[in-house]
Coordinates of N, CA and C in Angstrom, one line a residue:
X333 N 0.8 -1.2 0.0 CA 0.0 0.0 0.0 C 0.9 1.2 0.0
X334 N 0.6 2.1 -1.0 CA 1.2 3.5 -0.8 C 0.9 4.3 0.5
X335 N 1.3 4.7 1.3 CA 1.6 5.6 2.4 C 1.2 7.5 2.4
X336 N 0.6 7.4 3.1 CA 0.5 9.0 2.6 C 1.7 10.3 2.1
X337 N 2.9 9.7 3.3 CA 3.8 10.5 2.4 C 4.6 9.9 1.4
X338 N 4.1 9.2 0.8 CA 4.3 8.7 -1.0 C 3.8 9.0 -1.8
X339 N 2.2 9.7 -1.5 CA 1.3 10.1 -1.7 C 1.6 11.5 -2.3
X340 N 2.0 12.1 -1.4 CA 2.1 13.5 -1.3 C 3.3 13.4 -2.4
X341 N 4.9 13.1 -1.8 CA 6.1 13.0 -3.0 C 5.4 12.8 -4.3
X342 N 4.5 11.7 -5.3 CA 4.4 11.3 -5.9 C 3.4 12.3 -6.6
X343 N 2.8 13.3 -5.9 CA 2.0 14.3 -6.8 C 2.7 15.5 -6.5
X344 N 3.4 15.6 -6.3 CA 4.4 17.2 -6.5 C 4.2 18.1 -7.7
X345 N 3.6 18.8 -8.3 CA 3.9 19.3 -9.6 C 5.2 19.8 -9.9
X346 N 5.3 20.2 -11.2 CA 6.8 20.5 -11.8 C 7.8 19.9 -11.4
X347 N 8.8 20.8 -11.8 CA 10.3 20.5 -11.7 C 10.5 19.9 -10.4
X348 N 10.1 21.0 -9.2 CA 10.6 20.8 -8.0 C 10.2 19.6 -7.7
X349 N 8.9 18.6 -7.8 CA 8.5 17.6 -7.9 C 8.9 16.6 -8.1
X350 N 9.5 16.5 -9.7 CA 10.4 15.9 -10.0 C 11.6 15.4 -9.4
X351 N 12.3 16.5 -9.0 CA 13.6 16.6 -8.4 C 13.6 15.7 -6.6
X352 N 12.3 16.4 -6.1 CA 12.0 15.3 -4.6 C 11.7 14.0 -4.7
X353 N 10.8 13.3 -5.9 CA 11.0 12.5 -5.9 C 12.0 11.4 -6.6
X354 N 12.8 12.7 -7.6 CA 14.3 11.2 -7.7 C 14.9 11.5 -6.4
X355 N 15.4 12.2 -5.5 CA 15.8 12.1 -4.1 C 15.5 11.0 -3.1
X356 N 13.8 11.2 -3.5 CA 13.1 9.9 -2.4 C 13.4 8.6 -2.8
X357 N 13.2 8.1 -4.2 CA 12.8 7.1 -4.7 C 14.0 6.3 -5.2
X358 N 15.5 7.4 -5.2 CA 16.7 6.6 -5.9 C 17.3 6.1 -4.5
X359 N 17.0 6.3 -2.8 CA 16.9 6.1 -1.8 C 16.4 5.0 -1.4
X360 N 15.1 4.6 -2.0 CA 14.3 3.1 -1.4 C 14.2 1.8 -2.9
X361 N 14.6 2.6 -4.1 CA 15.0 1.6 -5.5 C 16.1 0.5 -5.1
X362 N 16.6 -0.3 -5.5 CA 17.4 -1.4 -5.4 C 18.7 -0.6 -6.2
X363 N 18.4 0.0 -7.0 CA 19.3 0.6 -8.1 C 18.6 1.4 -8.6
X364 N 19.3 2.7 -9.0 CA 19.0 3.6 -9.4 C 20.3 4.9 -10.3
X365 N 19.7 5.6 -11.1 CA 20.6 6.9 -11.4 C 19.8 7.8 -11.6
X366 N 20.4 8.4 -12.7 CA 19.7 9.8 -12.9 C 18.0 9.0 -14.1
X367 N 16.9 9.5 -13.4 CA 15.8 9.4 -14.0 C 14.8 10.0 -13.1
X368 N 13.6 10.6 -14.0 CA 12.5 11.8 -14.3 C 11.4 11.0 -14.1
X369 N 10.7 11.0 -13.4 CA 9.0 10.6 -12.9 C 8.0 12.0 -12.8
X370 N 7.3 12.0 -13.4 CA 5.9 12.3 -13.4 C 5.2 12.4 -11.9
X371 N 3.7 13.1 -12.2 CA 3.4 13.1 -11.3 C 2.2 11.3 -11.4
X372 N 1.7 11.1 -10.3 CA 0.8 10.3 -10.3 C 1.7 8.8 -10.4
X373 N 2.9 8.6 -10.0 CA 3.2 7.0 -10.2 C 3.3 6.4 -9.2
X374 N 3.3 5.0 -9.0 CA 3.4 4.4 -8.2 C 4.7 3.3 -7.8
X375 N 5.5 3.1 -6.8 CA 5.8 1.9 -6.5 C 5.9 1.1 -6.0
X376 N 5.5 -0.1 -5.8 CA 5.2 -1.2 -4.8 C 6.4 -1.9 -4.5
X377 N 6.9 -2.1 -3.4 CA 8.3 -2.8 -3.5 C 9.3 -2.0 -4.1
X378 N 10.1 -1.2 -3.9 CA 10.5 -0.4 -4.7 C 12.4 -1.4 -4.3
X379 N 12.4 -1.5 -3.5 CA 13.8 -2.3 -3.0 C 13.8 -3.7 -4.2
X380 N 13.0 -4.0 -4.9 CA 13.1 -5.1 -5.6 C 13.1 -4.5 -7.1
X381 N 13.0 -3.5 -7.6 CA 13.2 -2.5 -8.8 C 14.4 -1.7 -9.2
X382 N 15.2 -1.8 -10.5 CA 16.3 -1.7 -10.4 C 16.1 -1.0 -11.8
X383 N 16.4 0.5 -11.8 CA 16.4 1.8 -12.7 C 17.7 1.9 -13.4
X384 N 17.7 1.9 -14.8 CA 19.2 2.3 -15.4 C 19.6 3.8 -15.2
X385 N 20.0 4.1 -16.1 CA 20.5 5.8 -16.1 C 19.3 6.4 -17.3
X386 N 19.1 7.8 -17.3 CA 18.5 8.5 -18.3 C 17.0 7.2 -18.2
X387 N 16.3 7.2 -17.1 CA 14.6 6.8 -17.5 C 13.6 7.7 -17.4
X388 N 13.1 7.9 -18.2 CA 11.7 8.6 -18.2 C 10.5 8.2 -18.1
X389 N 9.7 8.6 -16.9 CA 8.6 8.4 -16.9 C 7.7 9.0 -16.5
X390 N 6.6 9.1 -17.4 CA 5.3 9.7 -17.6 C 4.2 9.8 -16.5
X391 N 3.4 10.5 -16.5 CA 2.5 10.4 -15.1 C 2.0 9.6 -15.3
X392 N 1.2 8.8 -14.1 CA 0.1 7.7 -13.5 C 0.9 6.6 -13.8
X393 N 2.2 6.1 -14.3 CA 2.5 4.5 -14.2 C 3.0 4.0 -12.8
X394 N 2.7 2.9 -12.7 CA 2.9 1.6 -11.9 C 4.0 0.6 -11.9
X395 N 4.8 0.5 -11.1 CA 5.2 -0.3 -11.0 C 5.3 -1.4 -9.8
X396 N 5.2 -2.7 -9.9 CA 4.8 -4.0 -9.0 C 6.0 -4.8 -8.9
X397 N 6.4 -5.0 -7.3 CA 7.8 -6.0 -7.3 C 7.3 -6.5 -6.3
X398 N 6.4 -7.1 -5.4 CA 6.3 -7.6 -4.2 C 6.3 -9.2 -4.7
X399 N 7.2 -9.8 -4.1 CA 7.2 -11.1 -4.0 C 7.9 -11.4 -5.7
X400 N 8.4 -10.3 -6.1 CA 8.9 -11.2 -8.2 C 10.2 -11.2 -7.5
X401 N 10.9 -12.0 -8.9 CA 12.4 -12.5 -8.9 C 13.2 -11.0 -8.9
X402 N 12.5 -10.8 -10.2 CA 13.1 -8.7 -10.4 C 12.2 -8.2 -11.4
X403 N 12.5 -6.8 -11.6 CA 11.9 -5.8 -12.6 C 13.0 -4.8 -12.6
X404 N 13.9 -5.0 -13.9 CA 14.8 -4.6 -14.4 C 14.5 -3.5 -15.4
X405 N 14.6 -2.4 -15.5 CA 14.1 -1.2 -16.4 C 15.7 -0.8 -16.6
X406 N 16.4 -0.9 -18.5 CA 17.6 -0.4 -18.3 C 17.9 1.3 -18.7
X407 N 18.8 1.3 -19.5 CA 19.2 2.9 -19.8 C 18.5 3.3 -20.7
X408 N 18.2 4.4 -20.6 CA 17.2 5.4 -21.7 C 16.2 4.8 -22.5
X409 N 15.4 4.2 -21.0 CA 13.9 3.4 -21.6 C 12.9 4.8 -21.3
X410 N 11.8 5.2 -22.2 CA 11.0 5.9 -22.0 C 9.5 5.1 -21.9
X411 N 8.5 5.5 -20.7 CA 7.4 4.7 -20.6 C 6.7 5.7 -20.7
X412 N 5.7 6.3 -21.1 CA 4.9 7.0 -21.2 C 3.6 6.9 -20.5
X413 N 2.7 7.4 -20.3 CA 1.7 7.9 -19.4 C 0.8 6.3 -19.1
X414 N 0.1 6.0 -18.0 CA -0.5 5.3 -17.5 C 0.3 3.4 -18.3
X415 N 1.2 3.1 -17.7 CA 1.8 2.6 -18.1 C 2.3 1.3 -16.9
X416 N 1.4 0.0 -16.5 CA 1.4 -1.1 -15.8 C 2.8 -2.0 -15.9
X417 N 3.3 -1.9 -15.0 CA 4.9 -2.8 -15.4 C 4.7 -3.7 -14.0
X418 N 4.4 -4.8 -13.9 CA 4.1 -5.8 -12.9 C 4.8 -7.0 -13.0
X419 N 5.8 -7.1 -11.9 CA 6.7 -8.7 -11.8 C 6.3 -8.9 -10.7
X420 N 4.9 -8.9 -10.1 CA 4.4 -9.3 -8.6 C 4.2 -10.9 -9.3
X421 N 4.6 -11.6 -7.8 CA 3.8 -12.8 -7.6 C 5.1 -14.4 -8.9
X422 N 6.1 -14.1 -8.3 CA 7.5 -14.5 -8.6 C 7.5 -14.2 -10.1
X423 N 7.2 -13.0 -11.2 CA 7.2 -12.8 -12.2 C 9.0 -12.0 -12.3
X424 N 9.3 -12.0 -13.5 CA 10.7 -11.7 -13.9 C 10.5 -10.8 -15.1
X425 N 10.7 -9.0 -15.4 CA 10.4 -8.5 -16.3 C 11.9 -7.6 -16.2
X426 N 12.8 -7.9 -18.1 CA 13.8 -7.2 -18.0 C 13.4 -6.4 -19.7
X427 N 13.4 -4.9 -19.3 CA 13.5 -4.0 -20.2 C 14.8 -3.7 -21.2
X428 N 15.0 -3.9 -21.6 CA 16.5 -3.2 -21.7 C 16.5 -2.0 -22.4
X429 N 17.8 -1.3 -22.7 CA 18.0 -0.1 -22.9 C 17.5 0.5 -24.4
X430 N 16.9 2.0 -24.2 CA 16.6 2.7 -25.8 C 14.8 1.5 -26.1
X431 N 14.4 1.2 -25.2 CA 13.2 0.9 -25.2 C 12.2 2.0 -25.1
X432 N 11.5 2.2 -26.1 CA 10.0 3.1 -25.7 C 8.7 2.6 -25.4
X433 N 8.3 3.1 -24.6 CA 6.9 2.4 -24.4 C 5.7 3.6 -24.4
X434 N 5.1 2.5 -25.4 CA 3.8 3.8 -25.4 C 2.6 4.0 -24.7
X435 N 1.7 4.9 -24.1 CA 0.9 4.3 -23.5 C -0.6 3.6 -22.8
X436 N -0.6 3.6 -22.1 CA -2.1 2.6 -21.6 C -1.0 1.2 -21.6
X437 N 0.2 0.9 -21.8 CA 0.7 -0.6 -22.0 C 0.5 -1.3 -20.4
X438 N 0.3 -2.5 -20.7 CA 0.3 -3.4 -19.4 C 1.5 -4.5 -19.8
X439 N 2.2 -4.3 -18.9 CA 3.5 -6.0 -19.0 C 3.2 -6.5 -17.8
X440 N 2.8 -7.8 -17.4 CA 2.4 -8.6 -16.4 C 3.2 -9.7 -16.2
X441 N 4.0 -10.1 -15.7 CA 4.9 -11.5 -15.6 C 4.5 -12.4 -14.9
X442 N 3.2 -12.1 -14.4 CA 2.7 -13.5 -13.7 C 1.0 -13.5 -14.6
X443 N 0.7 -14.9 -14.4 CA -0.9 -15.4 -14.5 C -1.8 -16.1 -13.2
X444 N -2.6 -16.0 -13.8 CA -3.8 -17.1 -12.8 C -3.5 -18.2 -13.0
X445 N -3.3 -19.8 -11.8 CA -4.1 -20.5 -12.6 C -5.6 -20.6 -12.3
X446 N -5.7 -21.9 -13.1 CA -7.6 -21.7 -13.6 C -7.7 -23.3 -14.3
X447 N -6.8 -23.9 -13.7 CA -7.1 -25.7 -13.8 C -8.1 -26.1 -12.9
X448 N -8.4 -25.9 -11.9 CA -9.3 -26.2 -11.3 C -11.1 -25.6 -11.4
X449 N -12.0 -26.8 -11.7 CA -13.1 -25.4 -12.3 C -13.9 -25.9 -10.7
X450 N -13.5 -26.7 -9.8 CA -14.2 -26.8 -8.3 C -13.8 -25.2 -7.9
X451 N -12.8 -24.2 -8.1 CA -12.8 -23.0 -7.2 C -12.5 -21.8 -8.3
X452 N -13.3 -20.9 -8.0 CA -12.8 -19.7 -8.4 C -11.5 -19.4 -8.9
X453 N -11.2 -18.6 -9.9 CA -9.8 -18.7 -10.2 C -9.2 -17.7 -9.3
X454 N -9.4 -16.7 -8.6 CA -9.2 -16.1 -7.9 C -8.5 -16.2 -6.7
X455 N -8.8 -17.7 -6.3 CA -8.6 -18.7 -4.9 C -7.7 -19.9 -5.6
X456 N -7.4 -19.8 -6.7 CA -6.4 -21.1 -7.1 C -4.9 -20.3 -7.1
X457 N -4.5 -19.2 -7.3 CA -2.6 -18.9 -6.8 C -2.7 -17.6 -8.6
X458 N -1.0 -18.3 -8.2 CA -0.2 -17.4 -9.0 C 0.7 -18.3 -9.9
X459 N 0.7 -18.0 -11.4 CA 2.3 -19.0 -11.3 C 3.1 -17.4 -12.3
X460 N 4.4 -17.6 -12.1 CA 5.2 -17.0 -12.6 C 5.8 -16.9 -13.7
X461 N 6.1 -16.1 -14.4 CA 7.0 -16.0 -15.9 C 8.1 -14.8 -15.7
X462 N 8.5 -15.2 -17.2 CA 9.6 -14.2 -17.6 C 9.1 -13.0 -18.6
X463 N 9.4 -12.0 -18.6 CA 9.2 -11.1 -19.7 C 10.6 -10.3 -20.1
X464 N 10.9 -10.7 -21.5 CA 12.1 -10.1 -22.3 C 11.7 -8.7 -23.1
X465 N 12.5 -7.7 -22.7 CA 11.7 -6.7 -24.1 C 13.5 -6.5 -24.3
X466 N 14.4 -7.0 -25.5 CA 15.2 -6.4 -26.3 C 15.2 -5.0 -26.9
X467 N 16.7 -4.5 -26.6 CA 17.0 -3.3 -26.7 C 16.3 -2.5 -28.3
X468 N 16.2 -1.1 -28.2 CA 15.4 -0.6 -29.6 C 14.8 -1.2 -30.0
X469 N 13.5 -1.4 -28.8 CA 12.3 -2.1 -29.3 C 11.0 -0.5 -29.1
X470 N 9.9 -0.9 -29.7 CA 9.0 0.0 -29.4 C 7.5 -0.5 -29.1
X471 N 7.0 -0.4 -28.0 CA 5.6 -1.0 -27.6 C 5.0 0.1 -27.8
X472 N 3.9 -0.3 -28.8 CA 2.8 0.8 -28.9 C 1.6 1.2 -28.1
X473 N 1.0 2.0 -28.0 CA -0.1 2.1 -27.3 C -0.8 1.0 -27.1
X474 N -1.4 0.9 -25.6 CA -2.5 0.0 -25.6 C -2.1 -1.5 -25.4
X475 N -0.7 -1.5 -25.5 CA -0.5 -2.9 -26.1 C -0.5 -3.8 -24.2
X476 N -0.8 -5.1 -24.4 CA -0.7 -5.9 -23.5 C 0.4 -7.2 -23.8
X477 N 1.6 -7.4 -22.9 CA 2.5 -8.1 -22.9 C 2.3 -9.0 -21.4
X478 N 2.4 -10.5 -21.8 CA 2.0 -11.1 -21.0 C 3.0 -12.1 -20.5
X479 N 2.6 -12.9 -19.6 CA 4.3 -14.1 -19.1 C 4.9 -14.3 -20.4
X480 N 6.2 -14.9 -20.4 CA 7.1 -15.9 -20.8 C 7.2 -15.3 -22.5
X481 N 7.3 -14.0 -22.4 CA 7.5 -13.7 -23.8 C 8.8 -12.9 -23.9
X482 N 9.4 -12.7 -25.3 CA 10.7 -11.8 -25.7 C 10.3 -11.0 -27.0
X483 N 10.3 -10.1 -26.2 CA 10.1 -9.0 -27.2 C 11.7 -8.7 -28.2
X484 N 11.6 -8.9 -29.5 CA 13.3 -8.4 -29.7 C 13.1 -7.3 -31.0
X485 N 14.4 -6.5 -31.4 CA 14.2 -6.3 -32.3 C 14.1 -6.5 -33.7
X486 N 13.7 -5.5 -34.3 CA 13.4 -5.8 -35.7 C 14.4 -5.9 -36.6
X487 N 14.9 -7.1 -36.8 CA 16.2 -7.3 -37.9 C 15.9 -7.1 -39.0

């Protein structure tokens, strides 16, 4: 759960905004450098999240590390606005560098299962994946990336 003074950091307007929360956030990241956040984002687990150099990010995205292997974002990835990056629930998502992402995108590295039809799928777990997105790649708007996939580039 976000905390209220995360709350507060995380809607700062402008510059000054910006600047408090790379202060806060390169503090409680796993890894971190120089990178720009928006207002409106979130991080869940942020000690399991590991930020290259030069990242940009847009207002309202998310990011989810409670209980994943990692969520690796490398150098000069740009995510753009309302933008879901989730390795909760032992998922593994590695961005690499000169990645753009465009947005409304969702990357999810875990699923349901839903083998059992005696219970809700809700009440049957989690199982885990990997998610690859290769360097000078570009995810368009809207797009949905799901477990155990590699994104690469365009040869």
């Amino acid at each position: 759960m976000i905390n209220e003074f995360e709350f507060l950091i995380n809607n700062i307007p402008g510059v000054f905004g910006k600047k408090i929360r790379m202060a806060y956030w390169r503090r409680r990241l796993a890894r971190s450098s120089f990178f720009s956040m928006d207002v409106g984002c979130r991080l869940i687990a942020p000690q399991n999240i590991y930020f290259g150099d030069n990242v940009r990010i847009m207002h309202n995205c998310c990011f989810y590390a409670n209980n994943a292997k990692s969520l690796k974002i490398g150098d000069c990835v740009s995510l753009n606005s309302n933008v879901i990056v989730d390795a909760s629930e032992n998922g593994e998502i590695l961005i690499n560098k000169d990645v753009l992402i465009g947005p409304n995108v969702v990357i999810r590295a875990s699923n349901h299962y839903f083998d059992r039809i005696d219970a809700p799928i809700r009440c049957q777990g989690h199982t885990g994946g990997k998610i690859v997105i290769e360097e000078d790649v570009w995810i368009g708007a809207n797009s949905v990336v799901l477990p155990n996939v590699t994104i690469g580039k365009k040869t």
